[in-house]
Amino acid sequence: MKAVEITSHGAPEVLRLCTRDDPQPGAGELLIRVAASGVNRPDVLQRMGQYPVPPGASDLPGLEVAGEIVGGDAAELAQAGFKMGDRVCALVAGGGYAQLCVAPIGQCLPVPEGWSDVEAAALPETFFTVWSNVFDRGRLQKGETFLVQGGTSGIGVTAIQLAKAFGATVIATAGSTQKCQACLDLGADHAINYREQDFAEEAKRLTGGRGVDVILDMVAGDYVAREVGCLAEDGRLVIIAVQGGIESGFNAGLVLRRRLTITGSTLRPRPVAFKAAIAQKLREQVWPLLARREGVKPVIHSTFAAADAAQAHALMQSNQHIGKIVLTW
C-alpha cells in the first residue's frame, strides 16, 4: 500500500509518500480501504518529535480515517452491526495516513447517510475528543454556559456545534474578526477576539458577572489563571492541550471558595474499551443529529492529495484554517 511516513522529526517537508506492507487486522479489528484521512494537531506534534507514538501503534501518522471495510472477522463485524463493504469512519491510534488502515471494531462508526468520505473522515478525532471532555469529563448540561478556546480549530467548530445542540449558551474565542464571525455562523452565541479583548473579563461581562460553567482549553500556560478567574461556582475547566506551555499559576483560593474543578485528558493512549464506550454514546446521541443534518456537521476548510501531506501540515501550522483539513487517496 501507499502511505505517508515521517522520515525524520522536523518541518512539514519530512513527510514523504512511501510503500509499506499491507496491515493485517487482528482479533476485534477490521481493515479499512481508506478514502480520506483527517489531519490533526497531534499529527503535527508527532512529526516534530513532541508526541510519542503509544506502544503497539503504527509509526505512521493519522488518527482518523473513512472508507470501506475490506477485512476483519465476519462474526465480530456482524455482532457490531457491520459487514464487508460498509462505509465507516474510525478513530485510530496511528496509521491513518495510508491506503489501508486497521481499526478496532469498537472505534468505528457508520458513515452517516448521504455524507462523503471526506466529511466522514473529519468526524472521529474531534467528536470523540469533544464528547469525552466536554460532556463526560466537563459534565456540560442544558442551560449552562460553555466557553471554548480556539473556536475555529477542528475541536472548536465541533465543540460549538455540539454544545449548542445540547442546549448550552456558547462563547468562543478566536484571533480575528473573520474567525469570530465564523464562530457565530456555526451557532456560538458570543465570540471574543482574544487579540483585542481580555477573554476572561469579557466572559464575566457576558454572564453578568456570574462566570461560565465549563471551559474547554487547548492553550494552558498563563490562560489557566484567567480561566479560573472567570469560572462560575462549581465550574469545570478541562485542559486538552498545552500549546501555551505546561507551567500554570492560578489563585487556589478561588478553587476552594468556588468549588472549581480543574481536569484534563489525552485520548490517544486510552484503551480500546474506553474509546468504544465513547463511540457508543456518539452513535446514540450525536449520529442521529448528523443523519438529519440538524445543526451538527463537519466543517471542511481544505482537502489535499495524500502526496501533498506536507502542504496540509504547513497550513495547519499557519493557523489560517477554519475547521478541518483532510487528505484524500
mmCIF file of C-alpha atoms in Angstrom:
data_model
loop_
_atom_site.group_PDB
_atom_site.id
_atom_site.type_symbol
_atom_site.label_atom_id
_atom_site.label_comp_id
_atom_site.label_asym_id
_atom_site.label_seq_id
_atom_site.Cartn_x
_atom_site.Cartn_y
_atom_site.Cartn_z
ATOM 1 C CA MET A 1 0.000 0.000 0.000
ATOM 2 C CA LYS A 2 0.963 3.649 -0.318
ATOM 3 C CA ALA A 3 1.343 5.637 2.895
ATOM 4 C CA VAL A 4 2.776 8.897 4.211
ATOM 5 C CA GLU A 5 5.630 8.439 6.658
ATOM 6 C CA ILE A 6 7.693 10.721 8.877
ATOM 7 C CA THR A 7 11.242 10.328 7.561
ATOM 8 C CA SER A 8 12.736 12.286 10.464
ATOM 9 C CA HIS A 9 11.494 14.787 13.021
ATOM 10 C CA GLY A 10 11.249 18.285 11.636
ATOM 11 C CA ALA A 11 9.422 20.626 9.265
ATOM 12 C CA PRO A 12 6.461 19.546 7.094
ATOM 13 C CA GLU A 13 8.858 18.521 4.300
ATOM 14 C CA VAL A 14 9.922 15.436 6.293
ATOM 15 C CA LEU A 15 6.603 13.847 5.302
ATOM 16 C CA ARG A 16 7.108 11.520 2.327
ATOM 17 C CA LEU A 17 4.935 9.171 0.278
ATOM 18 C CA CYS A 18 6.203 5.609 0.685
ATOM 19 C CA THR A 19 5.237 1.974 0.151
ATOM 20 C CA ARG A 20 4.507 -0.233 3.166
ATOM 21 C CA ASP A 21 3.302 -3.798 3.651
ATOM 22 C CA ASP A 22 -0.468 -4.060 3.918
ATOM 23 C CA PRO A 23 -1.547 -4.190 7.592
ATOM 24 C CA GLN A 24 -3.470 -7.234 8.797
ATOM 25 C CA PRO A 25 -6.418 -6.992 11.224
ATOM 26 C CA GLY A 26 -6.222 -8.991 14.438
ATOM 27 C CA ALA A 27 -8.862 -10.081 16.927
ATOM 28 C CA GLY A 28 -11.505 -7.408 17.381
ATOM 29 C CA GLU A 29 -10.203 -5.354 14.440
ATOM 30 C CA LEU A 30 -11.222 -4.605 10.871
ATOM 31 C CA LEU A 31 -9.380 -3.386 7.796
ATOM 32 C CA ILE A 32 -10.450 -0.202 6.020
ATOM 33 C CA ARG A 33 -9.623 0.763 2.446
ATOM 34 C CA VAL A 34 -9.067 4.432 3.204
ATOM 35 C CA ALA A 35 -10.637 7.092 1.002
ATOM 36 C CA ALA A 36 -9.846 10.063 3.258
ATOM 37 C CA SER A 37 -7.678 10.756 6.320
ATOM 38 C CA GLY A 38 -8.185 13.603 8.777
ATOM 39 C CA VAL A 39 -5.243 15.858 9.667
ATOM 40 C CA ASN A 40 -4.980 16.876 13.323
ATOM 41 C CA ARG A 41 -2.683 18.875 15.586
ATOM 42 C CA PRO A 42 -1.261 15.712 17.236
ATOM 43 C CA ASP A 43 -0.041 14.616 13.779
ATOM 44 C CA VAL A 44 1.987 17.829 13.587
ATOM 45 C CA LEU A 45 3.378 17.281 17.086
ATOM 46 C CA GLN A 46 4.299 13.685 16.222
ATOM 47 C CA ARG A 47 6.103 14.874 13.094
ATOM 48 C CA MET A 48 8.056 17.354 15.224
ATOM 49 C CA GLY A 49 9.011 14.679 17.753
ATOM 50 C CA GLN A 50 6.822 16.092 20.516
ATOM 51 C CA TYR A 51 4.128 13.393 20.675
ATOM 52 C CA PRO A 52 5.453 9.846 21.173
ATOM 53 C CA VAL A 53 3.584 7.010 19.473
ATOM 54 C CA PRO A 54 1.730 4.828 22.020
ATOM 55 C CA PRO A 55 3.131 1.294 22.444
ATOM 56 C CA GLY A 56 1.843 -1.029 19.749
ATOM 57 C CA ALA A 57 0.541 1.740 17.462
ATOM 58 C CA SER A 58 1.693 2.291 13.885
ATOM 59 C CA ASP A 59 4.536 4.749 13.403
ATOM 60 C CA LEU A 60 2.582 6.286 10.531
ATOM 61 C CA PRO A 61 0.718 9.471 11.489
ATOM 62 C CA GLY A 62 -3.051 9.799 11.254
ATOM 63 C CA LEU A 63 -5.722 9.433 13.930
ATOM 64 C CA GLU A 64 -8.910 9.251 11.850
ATOM 65 C CA VAL A 65 -9.992 7.725 8.567
ATOM 66 C CA ALA A 66 -13.043 6.993 6.461
ATOM 67 C CA GLY A 67 -13.521 4.326 3.822
ATOM 68 C CA GLU A 68 -14.787 0.827 3.088
ATOM 69 C CA ILE A 69 -14.476 -2.302 5.235
ATOM 70 C CA VAL A 70 -12.392 -4.834 3.272
ATOM 71 C CA GLY A 71 -11.297 -7.222 6.013
ATOM 72 C CA GLY A 72 -11.882 -8.447 9.543
ATOM 73 C CA ASP A 73 -13.625 -11.227 11.425
ATOM 74 C CA ALA A 74 -17.093 -11.579 9.852
ATOM 75 C CA ALA A 75 -18.694 -12.817 13.070
ATOM 76 C CA GLU A 76 -17.344 -9.936 15.146
ATOM 77 C CA LEU A 77 -18.269 -7.478 12.433
ATOM 78 C CA ALA A 78 -21.841 -8.794 12.377
ATOM 79 C CA GLN A 79 -22.055 -8.539 16.155
ATOM 80 C CA ALA A 80 -21.128 -4.859 15.873
ATOM 81 C CA GLY A 81 -23.636 -4.297 13.061
ATOM 82 C CA PHE A 82 -21.095 -4.110 10.230
ATOM 83 C CA LYS A 83 -20.367 -6.188 7.133
ATOM 84 C CA MET A 84 -17.823 -6.243 4.324
ATOM 85 C CA GLY A 85 -18.278 -3.294 2.013
ATOM 86 C CA ASP A 86 -19.845 -0.989 4.623
ATOM 87 C CA ARG A 87 -18.562 2.581 4.706
ATOM 88 C CA VAL A 88 -17.231 3.551 8.128
ATOM 89 C CA CYS A 89 -15.170 6.215 9.831
ATOM 90 C CA ALA A 90 -12.810 5.297 12.635
ATOM 91 C CA LEU A 91 -10.646 6.699 15.398
ATOM 92 C CA VAL A 92 -7.222 5.037 15.390
ATOM 93 C CA ALA A 93 -4.061 5.370 17.475
ATOM 94 C CA GLY A 94 -1.932 5.814 14.340
ATOM 95 C CA GLY A 95 -1.606 4.608 10.767
ATOM 96 C CA GLY A 96 -4.322 6.800 9.285
ATOM 97 C CA TYR A 97 -2.123 8.333 6.563
ATOM 98 C CA ALA A 98 -2.317 5.197 4.410
ATOM 99 C CA GLN A 99 -4.428 3.464 1.769
ATOM 100 C CA LEU A 100 -5.212 0.661 4.228
ATOM 101 C CA CYS A 101 -5.714 1.061 7.966
ATOM 102 C CA VAL A 102 -6.524 -1.359 10.784
ATOM 103 C CA ALA A 103 -9.016 -0.124 13.377
ATOM 104 C CA PRO A 104 -10.599 -1.633 16.486
ATOM 105 C CA ILE A 105 -14.194 -2.508 15.593
ATOM 106 C CA GLY A 106 -15.450 -0.707 18.691
ATOM 107 C CA GLN A 107 -13.884 2.573 17.494
ATOM 108 C CA CYS A 108 -15.702 2.526 14.151
ATOM 109 C CA LEU A 109 -18.938 4.301 13.305
ATOM 110 C CA PRO A 110 -21.066 4.129 10.161
ATOM 111 C CA VAL A 111 -20.719 6.962 7.669
ATOM 112 C CA PRO A 112 -23.953 8.947 8.055
ATOM 113 C CA GLU A 113 -26.328 8.508 5.115
ATOM 114 C CA GLY A 114 -25.562 10.960 2.319
ATOM 115 C CA TRP A 115 -22.185 12.027 3.719
ATOM 116 C CA SER A 116 -18.978 11.918 1.673
ATOM 117 C CA ASP A 117 -15.828 10.124 2.787
ATOM 118 C CA VAL A 118 -14.093 13.490 3.191
ATOM 119 C CA GLU A 119 -16.859 14.687 5.527
ATOM 120 C CA ALA A 120 -16.807 11.402 7.443
ATOM 121 C CA ALA A 121 -13.017 11.458 7.879
ATOM 122 C CA ALA A 122 -13.373 14.836 9.600
ATOM 123 C CA LEU A 123 -15.608 13.417 12.337
ATOM 124 C CA PRO A 124 -13.895 10.908 14.674
ATOM 125 C CA GLU A 125 -10.981 12.712 16.333
ATOM 126 C CA THR A 126 -12.818 15.895 17.206
ATOM 127 C CA PHE A 127 -16.169 14.289 18.015
ATOM 128 C CA PHE A 128 -14.616 11.649 20.297
ATOM 129 C CA THR A 129 -12.478 14.318 21.975
ATOM 130 C CA VAL A 130 -15.284 16.823 22.481
ATOM 131 C CA TRP A 131 -17.773 14.269 23.762
ATOM 132 C CA SER A 132 -15.281 12.753 26.206
ATOM 133 C CA ASN A 133 -14.050 16.077 27.575
ATOM 134 C CA VAL A 134 -17.000 18.447 27.366
ATOM 135 C CA PHE A 135 -19.863 16.091 28.172
ATOM 136 C CA ASP A 136 -18.297 13.206 30.124
ATOM 137 C CA ARG A 137 -15.450 14.923 31.961
ATOM 138 C CA GLY A 138 -16.815 18.500 31.918
ATOM 139 C CA ARG A 139 -20.420 17.385 32.576
ATOM 140 C CA LEU A 140 -21.888 20.206 30.469
ATOM 141 C CA GLN A 141 -25.651 20.440 30.993
ATOM 142 C CA LYS A 142 -28.508 22.088 29.159
ATOM 143 C CA GLY A 143 -28.847 25.714 30.242
ATOM 144 C CA GLU A 144 -25.186 26.106 31.289
ATOM 145 C CA THR A 145 -22.661 28.466 29.712
ATOM 146 C CA PHE A 146 -19.738 26.980 27.814
ATOM 147 C CA LEU A 147 -16.504 28.694 26.729
ATOM 148 C CA VAL A 148 -14.264 27.122 24.084
ATOM 149 C CA GLN A 149 -10.804 28.476 23.323
ATOM 150 C CA GLY A 150 -9.856 28.443 19.636
ATOM 151 C CA GLY A 151 -13.362 28.278 18.254
ATOM 152 C CA THR A 152 -12.327 27.845 14.615
ATOM 153 C CA SER A 153 -9.992 24.888 15.160
ATOM 154 C CA GLY A 154 -11.226 21.397 14.325
ATOM 155 C CA ILE A 155 -12.000 20.842 18.002
ATOM 156 C CA GLY A 156 -13.521 24.299 18.318
ATOM 157 C CA VAL A 157 -16.041 24.039 15.493
ATOM 158 C CA THR A 158 -17.189 20.667 16.806
ATOM 159 C CA ALA A 159 -17.433 21.912 20.394
ATOM 160 C CA ILE A 160 -19.509 24.948 19.366
ATOM 161 C CA GLN A 161 -21.989 22.840 17.435
ATOM 162 C CA LEU A 162 -22.375 20.038 19.976
ATOM 163 C CA ALA A 163 -22.654 22.352 22.985
ATOM 164 C CA LYS A 164 -25.302 24.391 21.176
ATOM 165 C CA ALA A 165 -27.165 21.275 20.030
ATOM 166 C CA PHE A 166 -27.429 20.090 23.629
ATOM 167 C CA GLY A 167 -28.787 23.367 24.954
ATOM 168 C CA ALA A 168 -25.800 25.343 26.248
ATOM 169 C CA THR A 169 -25.049 29.021 25.780
ATOM 170 C CA VAL A 170 -21.783 29.096 23.831
ATOM 171 C CA ILE A 171 -18.932 31.613 23.983
ATOM 172 C CA ALA A 172 -15.986 31.086 21.629
ATOM 173 C CA THR A 173 -12.633 32.805 21.353
ATOM 174 C CA ALA A 174 -10.799 33.400 18.074
ATOM 175 C CA GLY A 175 -7.948 35.537 16.772
ATOM 176 C CA SER A 176 -9.574 37.679 14.093
ATOM 177 C CA THR A 177 -12.827 39.363 13.152
ATOM 178 C CA GLN A 178 -13.286 36.821 10.341
ATOM 179 C CA LYS A 179 -12.809 33.888 12.678
ATOM 180 C CA CYS A 180 -15.149 35.376 15.276
ATOM 181 C CA GLN A 181 -17.823 35.699 12.608
ATOM 182 C CA ALA A 182 -17.244 32.063 11.623
ATOM 183 C CA CYS A 183 -17.887 31.045 15.246
ATOM 184 C CA LEU A 184 -21.149 32.987 15.270
ATOM 185 C CA ASP A 185 -22.153 31.431 11.946
ATOM 186 C CA LEU A 186 -21.617 27.984 13.472
ATOM 187 C CA GLY A 187 -24.011 28.785 16.306
ATOM 188 C CA ALA A 188 -21.933 30.425 19.024
ATOM 189 C CA ASP A 189 -23.929 32.993 20.992
ATOM 190 C CA HIS A 190 -20.879 35.199 21.507
ATOM 191 C CA ALA A 191 -17.394 35.384 20.001
ATOM 192 C CA ILE A 192 -14.425 37.110 21.649
ATOM 193 C CA ASN A 193 -11.415 38.301 19.662
ATOM 194 C CA TYR A 194 -8.675 37.418 22.127
ATOM 195 C CA ARG A 195 -6.212 39.731 20.342
ATOM 196 C CA GLU A 196 -8.404 42.753 21.103
ATOM 197 C CA GLN A 197 -10.240 41.804 24.309
ATOM 198 C CA ASP A 198 -9.455 40.081 27.598
ATOM 199 C CA PHE A 199 -11.454 36.896 27.188
ATOM 200 C CA ALA A 200 -11.834 36.400 30.944
ATOM 201 C CA GLU A 201 -13.210 39.871 31.583
ATOM 202 C CA GLU A 202 -15.455 39.652 28.540
ATOM 203 C CA ALA A 203 -16.777 36.230 29.623
ATOM 204 C CA LYS A 204 -17.676 37.634 33.022
ATOM 205 C CA ARG A 205 -19.378 40.616 31.396
ATOM 206 C CA LEU A 206 -21.385 38.402 29.057
ATOM 207 C CA THR A 207 -22.595 36.332 32.016
ATOM 208 C CA GLY A 208 -23.484 39.312 34.199
ATOM 209 C CA GLY A 209 -20.537 38.611 36.494
ATOM 210 C CA ARG A 210 -21.596 35.022 37.175
ATOM 211 C CA GLY A 211 -18.904 33.358 35.082
ATOM 212 C CA VAL A 212 -19.035 30.335 32.805
ATOM 213 C CA ASP A 213 -19.801 26.765 33.831
ATOM 214 C CA VAL A 214 -17.428 24.796 31.571
ATOM 215 C CA ILE A 215 -14.275 25.805 29.693
ATOM 216 C CA LEU A 216 -12.541 23.674 27.045
ATOM 217 C CA ASP A 217 -8.916 24.804 26.886
ATOM 218 C CA MET A 218 -6.225 23.887 24.340
ATOM 219 C CA VAL A 219 -3.757 26.558 25.484
ATOM 220 C CA ALA A 220 -2.964 26.062 29.220
ATOM 221 C CA GLY A 221 0.067 28.127 30.287
ATOM 222 C CA ASP A 222 -0.949 31.553 31.571
ATOM 223 C CA TYR A 223 -4.507 31.027 30.325
ATOM 224 C CA VAL A 224 -5.282 28.811 33.325
ATOM 225 C CA ALA A 225 -5.182 31.629 35.887
ATOM 226 C CA ARG A 226 -7.517 33.742 33.771
ATOM 227 C CA GLU A 227 -9.851 30.810 33.214
ATOM 228 C CA VAL A 228 -10.028 30.058 36.922
ATOM 229 C CA GLY A 229 -10.960 33.693 37.420
ATOM 230 C CA CYS A 230 -13.921 33.566 35.028
ATOM 231 C CA LEU A 231 -15.462 30.258 36.127
ATOM 232 C CA ALA A 232 -18.820 30.274 37.891
ATOM 233 C CA GLU A 233 -19.327 28.478 41.186
ATOM 234 C CA ASP A 234 -18.900 24.716 40.688
ATOM 235 C CA GLY A 235 -17.323 25.492 37.294
ATOM 236 C CA ARG A 236 -15.186 22.982 35.406
ATOM 237 C CA LEU A 237 -12.029 23.671 33.423
ATOM 238 C CA VAL A 238 -10.978 20.887 31.024
ATOM 239 C CA ILE A 239 -7.475 21.107 29.513
ATOM 240 C CA ILE A 240 -6.812 19.002 26.403
ATOM 241 C CA ALA A 241 -3.601 20.577 25.040
ATOM 242 C CA VAL A 242 -0.769 22.789 26.257
ATOM 243 C CA GLN A 243 0.030 24.996 23.273
ATOM 244 C CA GLY A 244 0.782 27.871 25.664
ATOM 245 C CA GLY A 245 3.110 25.849 27.894
ATOM 246 C CA ILE A 246 2.897 23.362 30.767
ATOM 247 C CA GLU A 247 3.554 25.800 33.624
ATOM 248 C CA SER A 248 0.452 27.465 35.089
ATOM 249 C CA GLY A 249 -0.035 29.579 38.183
ATOM 250 C CA PHE A 250 -3.526 30.343 39.491
ATOM 251 C CA ASN A 251 -5.427 31.516 42.546
ATOM 252 C CA ALA A 252 -6.015 28.342 44.542
ATOM 253 C CA GLY A 253 -8.264 30.293 46.894
ATOM 254 C CA LEU A 254 -10.789 30.723 44.090
ATOM 255 C CA VAL A 255 -10.733 26.976 43.503
ATOM 256 C CA LEU A 256 -11.639 26.423 47.152
ATOM 257 C CA ARG A 257 -14.244 29.144 47.511
ATOM 258 C CA ARG A 258 -15.978 28.492 44.210
ATOM 259 C CA ARG A 259 -15.641 24.680 44.385
ATOM 260 C CA LEU A 260 -13.951 24.565 40.990
ATOM 261 C CA THR A 261 -12.727 21.504 39.122
ATOM 262 C CA ILE A 262 -9.561 21.619 37.013
ATOM 263 C CA THR A 263 -9.086 18.476 34.968
ATOM 264 C CA GLY A 264 -7.742 17.299 31.636
ATOM 265 C CA SER A 265 -7.104 14.293 29.452
ATOM 266 C CA THR A 266 -5.438 12.908 26.352
ATOM 267 C CA LEU A 267 -7.387 10.436 24.247
ATOM 268 C CA ARG A 268 -4.764 8.688 22.110
ATOM 269 C CA PRO A 269 -3.244 6.383 24.780
ATOM 270 C CA ARG A 270 -6.576 5.378 26.354
ATOM 271 C CA PRO A 271 -7.627 1.703 25.985
ATOM 272 C CA VAL A 272 -9.939 0.458 23.246
ATOM 273 C CA ALA A 273 -12.770 -0.204 25.716
ATOM 274 C CA PHE A 274 -12.743 3.447 26.807
ATOM 275 C CA LYS A 275 -12.886 4.730 23.229
ATOM 276 C CA ALA A 276 -15.514 2.152 22.284
ATOM 277 C CA ALA A 277 -17.747 3.472 25.073
ATOM 278 C CA ILE A 278 -17.422 6.987 23.626
ATOM 279 C CA ALA A 279 -18.259 5.634 20.159
ATOM 280 C CA GLN A 280 -21.422 4.066 21.521
ATOM 281 C CA LYS A 281 -22.521 7.339 23.112
ATOM 282 C CA LEU A 282 -21.837 9.198 19.877
ATOM 283 C CA ARG A 283 -23.837 6.664 17.903
ATOM 284 C CA GLU A 284 -26.772 7.066 20.266
ATOM 285 C CA GLN A 285 -26.653 10.803 20.941
ATOM 286 C CA VAL A 286 -24.904 12.529 18.026
ATOM 287 C CA TRP A 287 -25.141 10.350 14.913
ATOM 288 C CA PRO A 288 -28.943 10.910 14.638
ATOM 289 C CA LEU A 289 -28.246 14.676 14.529
ATOM 290 C CA LEU A 290 -25.663 14.161 11.794
ATOM 291 C CA ALA A 291 -28.036 11.951 9.806
ATOM 292 C CA ARG A 292 -30.700 14.656 9.942
ATOM 293 C CA ARG A 293 -28.121 17.445 9.446
ATOM 294 C CA GLU A 294 -29.607 19.204 12.457
ATOM 295 C CA GLY A 295 -27.084 21.913 13.267
ATOM 296 C CA VAL A 296 -24.156 19.497 13.554
ATOM 297 C CA LYS A 297 -21.781 18.966 10.638
ATOM 298 C CA PRO A 298 -18.071 18.711 9.892
ATOM 299 C CA VAL A 299 -16.551 21.955 8.668
ATOM 300 C CA ILE A 300 -14.023 21.241 5.914
ATOM 301 C CA HIS A 301 -11.520 24.002 5.239
ATOM 302 C CA SER A 302 -9.279 22.227 2.704
ATOM 303 C CA THR A 303 -8.522 18.873 1.138
ATOM 304 C CA PHE A 304 -5.126 17.759 -0.141
ATOM 305 C CA ALA A 305 -3.975 14.722 -2.068
ATOM 306 C CA ALA A 306 -2.099 12.414 0.312
ATOM 307 C CA ALA A 307 1.108 13.084 -1.611
ATOM 308 C CA ASP A 308 0.754 16.729 -0.569
ATOM 309 C CA ALA A 309 0.563 15.989 3.165
ATOM 310 C CA ALA A 310 3.423 18.435 3.779
ATOM 311 C CA GLN A 311 1.272 21.269 2.427
ATOM 312 C CA ALA A 312 -1.588 20.200 4.692
ATOM 313 C CA HIS A 313 0.709 20.322 7.725
ATOM 314 C CA ALA A 314 2.065 23.716 6.728
ATOM 315 C CA LEU A 315 -1.487 25.050 6.540
ATOM 316 C CA MET A 316 -2.326 23.643 9.967
ATOM 317 C CA GLN A 317 0.753 25.239 11.490
ATOM 318 C CA SER A 318 -0.153 28.595 9.937
ATOM 319 C CA ASN A 319 -3.405 28.638 11.950
ATOM 320 C CA GLN A 320 -5.159 30.202 8.960
ATOM 321 C CA HIS A 321 -7.701 27.412 8.594
ATOM 322 C CA ILE A 322 -11.277 27.341 9.865
ATOM 323 C CA GLY A 323 -12.359 23.776 10.533
ATOM 324 C CA LYS A 324 -10.804 20.559 9.314
ATOM 325 C CA ILE A 325 -8.027 19.638 6.873
ATOM 326 C CA VAL A 326 -8.386 16.275 5.102
ATOM 327 C CA LEU A 327 -6.125 14.113 2.913
ATOM 328 C CA THR A 328 -7.626 12.113 0.037
ATOM 329 C CA TRP A 329 -6.356 8.869 -1.514
#
